[in-house]
Amino acid sequence: MALYAIDDLDDAWDATREFLTPLSIRRLSVLAVIVFFVGGSGSSVPGGSGGTRGTTGLDPAPGAEIAAARRFLLENLVTIGLLVGAVLLVGLAFLLAGSVMEFVFVQSLRTDEVRFWGYAHRYFDEGLRLFGFRVALGIASLLSIAAIAGSALLVAGAAPTVELGGLLLAIAAFAIAVVLLVVTVVDAFTTAFVVPVMLVRNSGVLAAWRAFWRTLVRTWKQYLAYAIAAVILNVAAGIVFTILLAVVALALVIPLAVVVGATALLAPETVLLAVAVVLGLPFVLVLVVAALLIQVPIQTYLRYYALFVLGDTDATLDPIAEVRGAVRSADGGSTAL
């Protein structure tokens, strides 16, 4: 049995090369903006921090610390609420824009025509549905994690032994890891496969998921292979991205360091600070632009790769039939199911 996750690696590369050549400043610029939203989303990883307590003097009573924290929250409740609300609104706006850009990106890859505003207007409703699905998925995952963690803490606290409590907490941690894994896979498969199915079938998220689910169950080995290959490709892409961005940063840092160093030797501190700010802002801006331009071929390749796998496992859901035909006619072969 042919594994499309292997066979489609070369086809995705050929399609990416054809899509991005000949080089066009306008096309690269528009794609960079799209990739900013499509590839700019991330997930926060829970972390912890620790500190050491002083060894001299008396520590404040726990009740005093709690009371001080409560007073601070009450005195700054409005400010904290406004800040949290502003951050939430910005995050939701970015998520909505990213959801719409998913369709702009895939449609651009399908048609070989990059139309930012035209596609954004045409597929705004589909993007809104995807946005709603992502919000619902996020809320469901948070509620699940909260329920698992809360139940585990209550049960572990009532456990007769510390060992049993620790075991219950470990089981809860494993359950939370499973929830996060499932949510990650669902979100990734929604982006890679359900979005193009929505375009092909002109349907909503759930209807597209039902159509894709039949293909996923029937050819689950192909998608398991794809998931493994996608992880490897993303790691490799991350390494390439880091190396290329480091090269750009190094090329910019050397002349910047010379100018700042000379200023530090010859000018007063106030002038040095002004020079650092004037040169630092363009440095950051150029790095951001370079990062987006580097991401364009990476994201294009990864998305084409998923589209080739989707079409090979189910021709009725193929979003890039013309691209596939052109690439494989040039290669003189076909691996469609």
Short mmCIF file of N, CA and C in Angstrom, two decimals, residues 53-134:
data_model
loop_
_atom_site.label_atom_id
_atom_site.label_comp_id
_atom_site.label_asym_id
_atom_site.label_seq_id
_atom_site.Cartn_x
_atom_site.Cartn_y
_atom_site.Cartn_z
N ARG A 53 12.48 32.20 49.90
CA ARG A 53 12.03 33.07 50.97
C ARG A 53 13.23 33.52 51.78
N GLY A 54 13.10 34.70 52.36
CA GLY A 54 14.20 35.24 53.14
C GLY A 54 14.49 34.38 54.36
N THR A 55 15.69 34.39 54.78
CA THR A 55 16.08 33.59 55.94
C THR A 55 16.19 34.42 57.20
N THR A 56 16.02 35.75 57.05
CA THR A 56 16.10 36.60 58.23
C THR A 56 14.77 37.28 58.41
N GLY A 57 14.43 37.60 59.63
CA GLY A 57 13.18 38.26 59.92
C GLY A 57 12.03 37.27 59.92
N LEU A 58 10.87 37.79 60.26
CA LEU A 58 9.68 36.96 60.34
C LEU A 58 8.88 37.12 59.07
N ASP A 59 8.41 36.01 58.52
CA ASP A 59 7.57 36.05 57.33
C ASP A 59 6.19 36.59 57.71
N PRO A 60 5.57 37.35 56.80
CA PRO A 60 4.23 37.83 57.08
C PRO A 60 3.28 36.66 57.23
N ALA A 61 2.27 36.86 58.03
CA ALA A 61 1.27 35.81 58.22
C ALA A 61 0.53 35.59 56.91
N PRO A 62 0.18 34.32 56.60
CA PRO A 62 -0.56 34.05 55.37
C PRO A 62 -1.84 34.86 55.27
N GLY A 63 -2.52 35.06 56.39
CA GLY A 63 -3.76 35.82 56.36
C GLY A 63 -3.52 37.26 55.93
N ALA A 64 -2.39 37.87 56.33
CA ALA A 64 -2.08 39.24 55.95
C ALA A 64 -1.81 39.33 54.44
N GLU A 65 -1.11 38.34 53.90
CA GLU A 65 -0.83 38.34 52.46
C GLU A 65 -2.12 38.24 51.67
N ILE A 66 -3.01 37.35 52.09
CA ILE A 66 -4.28 37.18 51.39
C ILE A 66 -5.11 38.46 51.47
N ALA A 67 -5.11 39.08 52.64
CA ALA A 67 -5.87 40.32 52.80
C ALA A 67 -5.31 41.43 51.92
N ALA A 68 -3.98 41.52 51.83
CA ALA A 68 -3.36 42.54 50.98
C ALA A 68 -3.68 42.31 49.51
N ALA A 69 -3.65 41.04 49.10
CA ALA A 69 -3.98 40.72 47.71
C ALA A 69 -5.43 41.05 47.41
N ARG A 70 -6.32 40.77 48.37
CA ARG A 70 -7.74 41.07 48.18
C ARG A 70 -7.96 42.58 48.06
N ARG A 71 -7.28 43.35 48.90
CA ARG A 71 -7.41 44.81 48.83
C ARG A 71 -6.92 45.34 47.49
N PHE A 72 -5.80 44.80 47.02
CA PHE A 72 -5.26 45.25 45.74
C PHE A 72 -6.24 44.96 44.60
N LEU A 73 -6.84 43.77 44.62
CA LEU A 73 -7.80 43.41 43.57
C LEU A 73 -9.02 44.31 43.61
N LEU A 74 -9.53 44.57 44.82
CA LEU A 74 -10.72 45.41 44.94
C LEU A 74 -10.43 46.85 44.53
N GLU A 75 -9.26 47.37 44.89
CA GLU A 75 -8.92 48.75 44.55
C GLU A 75 -8.67 48.93 43.06
N ASN A 76 -8.22 47.88 42.39
CA ASN A 76 -7.88 47.98 40.96
C ASN A 76 -8.78 47.10 40.10
N LEU A 77 -9.96 46.81 40.60
CA LEU A 77 -10.84 45.88 39.89
C LEU A 77 -11.22 46.40 38.51
N VAL A 78 -11.54 47.67 38.40
CA VAL A 78 -11.95 48.24 37.12
C VAL A 78 -10.79 48.22 36.13
N THR A 79 -9.61 48.62 36.60
CA THR A 79 -8.44 48.64 35.71
C THR A 79 -8.09 47.24 35.23
N ILE A 80 -8.09 46.28 36.15
CA ILE A 80 -7.79 44.90 35.78
C ILE A 80 -8.82 44.36 34.80
N GLY A 81 -10.09 44.67 35.09
CA GLY A 81 -11.14 44.22 34.19
C GLY A 81 -11.00 44.80 32.80
N LEU A 82 -10.66 46.08 32.69
CA LEU A 82 -10.47 46.71 31.38
C LEU A 82 -9.29 46.10 30.64
N LEU A 83 -8.20 45.84 31.36
CA LEU A 83 -7.03 45.25 30.72
C LEU A 83 -7.33 43.84 30.21
N VAL A 84 -7.97 43.04 31.06
CA VAL A 84 -8.32 41.68 30.65
C VAL A 84 -9.29 41.71 29.46
N GLY A 85 -10.27 42.61 29.51
CA GLY A 85 -11.22 42.73 28.41
C GLY A 85 -10.55 43.15 27.12
N ALA A 86 -9.61 44.11 27.21
CA ALA A 86 -8.91 44.56 26.02
C ALA A 86 -8.07 43.44 25.40
N VAL A 87 -7.36 42.71 26.25
CA VAL A 87 -6.55 41.59 25.75
C VAL A 87 -7.44 40.53 25.12
N LEU A 88 -8.58 40.26 25.74
CA LEU A 88 -9.51 39.25 25.20
C LEU A 88 -10.07 39.69 23.85
N LEU A 89 -10.44 40.97 23.74
CA LEU A 89 -10.97 41.47 22.47
C LEU A 89 -9.93 41.41 21.36
N VAL A 90 -8.70 41.80 21.68
CA VAL A 90 -7.63 41.74 20.68
C VAL A 90 -7.40 40.29 20.24
N GLY A 91 -7.37 39.38 21.22
CA GLY A 91 -7.18 37.97 20.89
C GLY A 91 -8.29 37.41 20.02
N LEU A 92 -9.53 37.75 20.34
CA LEU A 92 -10.67 37.29 19.54
C LEU A 92 -10.64 37.90 18.14
N ALA A 93 -10.28 39.18 18.05
CA ALA A 93 -10.19 39.81 16.73
C ALA A 93 -9.11 39.14 15.88
N PHE A 94 -7.99 38.83 16.50
CA PHE A 94 -6.92 38.15 15.77
C PHE A 94 -7.35 36.75 15.34
N LEU A 95 -8.08 36.06 16.21
CA LEU A 95 -8.56 34.73 15.88
C LEU A 95 -9.57 34.78 14.73
N LEU A 96 -10.44 35.78 14.74
CA LEU A 96 -11.40 35.94 13.65
C LEU A 96 -10.69 36.22 12.33
N ALA A 97 -9.73 37.15 12.37
CA ALA A 97 -8.97 37.45 11.15
C ALA A 97 -8.22 36.22 10.65
N GLY A 98 -7.63 35.47 11.57
CA GLY A 98 -6.91 34.26 11.18
C GLY A 98 -7.84 33.21 10.59
N SER A 99 -9.07 33.13 11.11
CA SER A 99 -10.03 32.16 10.58
C SER A 99 -10.42 32.51 9.15
N VAL A 100 -10.62 33.79 8.88
CA VAL A 100 -10.95 34.21 7.51
C VAL A 100 -9.75 33.98 6.59
N MET A 101 -8.56 34.28 7.09
CA MET A 101 -7.35 34.13 6.26
C MET A 101 -7.07 32.67 5.90
N GLU A 102 -7.56 31.73 6.69
CA GLU A 102 -7.40 30.32 6.33
C GLU A 102 -8.02 30.05 4.96
N PHE A 103 -9.19 30.61 4.72
CA PHE A 103 -9.88 30.41 3.45
C PHE A 103 -9.21 31.21 2.34
N VAL A 104 -8.73 32.40 2.67
CA VAL A 104 -8.01 33.20 1.68
C VAL A 104 -6.76 32.45 1.22
N PHE A 105 -6.06 31.85 2.15
CA PHE A 105 -4.83 31.14 1.83
C PHE A 105 -5.10 29.91 0.96
N VAL A 106 -6.04 29.08 1.41
CA VAL A 106 -6.32 27.85 0.66
C VAL A 106 -6.87 28.17 -0.73
N GLN A 107 -7.76 29.15 -0.83
CA GLN A 107 -8.30 29.50 -2.14
C GLN A 107 -7.22 30.06 -3.05
N SER A 108 -6.27 30.78 -2.50
CA SER A 108 -5.14 31.28 -3.30
C SER A 108 -4.32 30.12 -3.84
N LEU A 109 -4.09 29.10 -3.00
CA LEU A 109 -3.34 27.92 -3.44
C LEU A 109 -4.13 27.14 -4.49
N ARG A 110 -5.44 27.11 -4.39
CA ARG A 110 -6.27 26.37 -5.34
C ARG A 110 -6.26 27.03 -6.72
N THR A 111 -6.34 28.35 -6.74
CA THR A 111 -6.54 29.07 -7.99
C THR A 111 -5.27 29.69 -8.57
N ASP A 112 -4.19 29.67 -7.78
CA ASP A 112 -2.94 30.34 -8.18
C ASP A 112 -3.14 31.84 -8.36
N GLU A 113 -4.14 32.39 -7.68
CA GLU A 113 -4.41 33.81 -7.70
C GLU A 113 -4.53 34.31 -6.27
N VAL A 114 -3.66 35.23 -5.88
CA VAL A 114 -3.67 35.75 -4.51
C VAL A 114 -4.50 37.02 -4.49
N ARG A 115 -5.70 36.91 -3.90
CA ARG A 115 -6.61 38.05 -3.80
C ARG A 115 -7.00 38.23 -2.34
N PHE A 116 -6.40 39.20 -1.72
CA PHE A 116 -6.59 39.38 -0.28
C PHE A 116 -8.02 39.82 0.04
N TRP A 117 -8.40 41.01 -0.42
CA TRP A 117 -9.70 41.55 -0.07
C TRP A 117 -10.84 40.80 -0.75
N GLY A 118 -10.63 40.40 -2.00
CA GLY A 118 -11.68 39.69 -2.72
C GLY A 118 -12.07 38.38 -2.04
N TYR A 119 -11.06 37.58 -1.71
CA TYR A 119 -11.33 36.30 -1.03
C TYR A 119 -11.80 36.52 0.40
N ALA A 120 -11.25 37.54 1.07
CA ALA A 120 -11.67 37.80 2.45
C ALA A 120 -13.15 38.16 2.51
N HIS A 121 -13.60 38.96 1.55
CA HIS A 121 -15.03 39.32 1.51
C HIS A 121 -15.88 38.12 1.13
N ARG A 122 -15.42 37.30 0.18
CA ARG A 122 -16.21 36.17 -0.30
C ARG A 122 -16.37 35.10 0.78
N TYR A 123 -15.32 34.88 1.56
CA TYR A 123 -15.35 33.77 2.51
C TYR A 123 -15.43 34.23 3.96
N PHE A 124 -15.96 35.46 4.17
CA PHE A 124 -16.07 35.95 5.54
C PHE A 124 -17.03 35.08 6.36
N ASP A 125 -18.15 34.68 5.76
CA ASP A 125 -19.11 33.85 6.49
C ASP A 125 -18.50 32.52 6.90
N GLU A 126 -17.74 31.90 5.97
CA GLU A 126 -17.07 30.63 6.31
C GLU A 126 -16.04 30.85 7.42
N GLY A 127 -15.33 31.97 7.34
CA GLY A 127 -14.37 32.28 8.40
C GLY A 127 -15.05 32.50 9.74
N LEU A 128 -16.24 33.10 9.70
CA LEU A 128 -16.98 33.32 10.95
C LEU A 128 -17.41 31.99 11.55
N ARG A 129 -17.81 31.05 10.71
CA ARG A 129 -18.17 29.72 11.22
C ARG A 129 -16.96 29.02 11.83
N LEU A 130 -15.82 29.12 11.15
CA LEU A 130 -14.60 28.52 11.68
C LEU A 130 -14.21 29.17 12.99
N PHE A 131 -14.35 30.47 13.06
CA PHE A 131 -14.08 31.21 14.31
C PHE A 131 -14.94 30.69 15.45
N GLY A 132 -16.24 30.52 15.18
CA GLY A 132 -17.14 29.99 16.21
C GLY A 132 -16.75 28.60 16.64
N PHE A 133 -16.36 27.77 15.68
CA PHE A 133 -15.94 26.40 16.02
C PHE A 133 -14.69 26.43 16.89
N ARG A 134 -13.74 27.28 16.57
CA ARG A 134 -12.50 27.35 17.35
C ARG A 134 -12.76 27.86 18.75
#
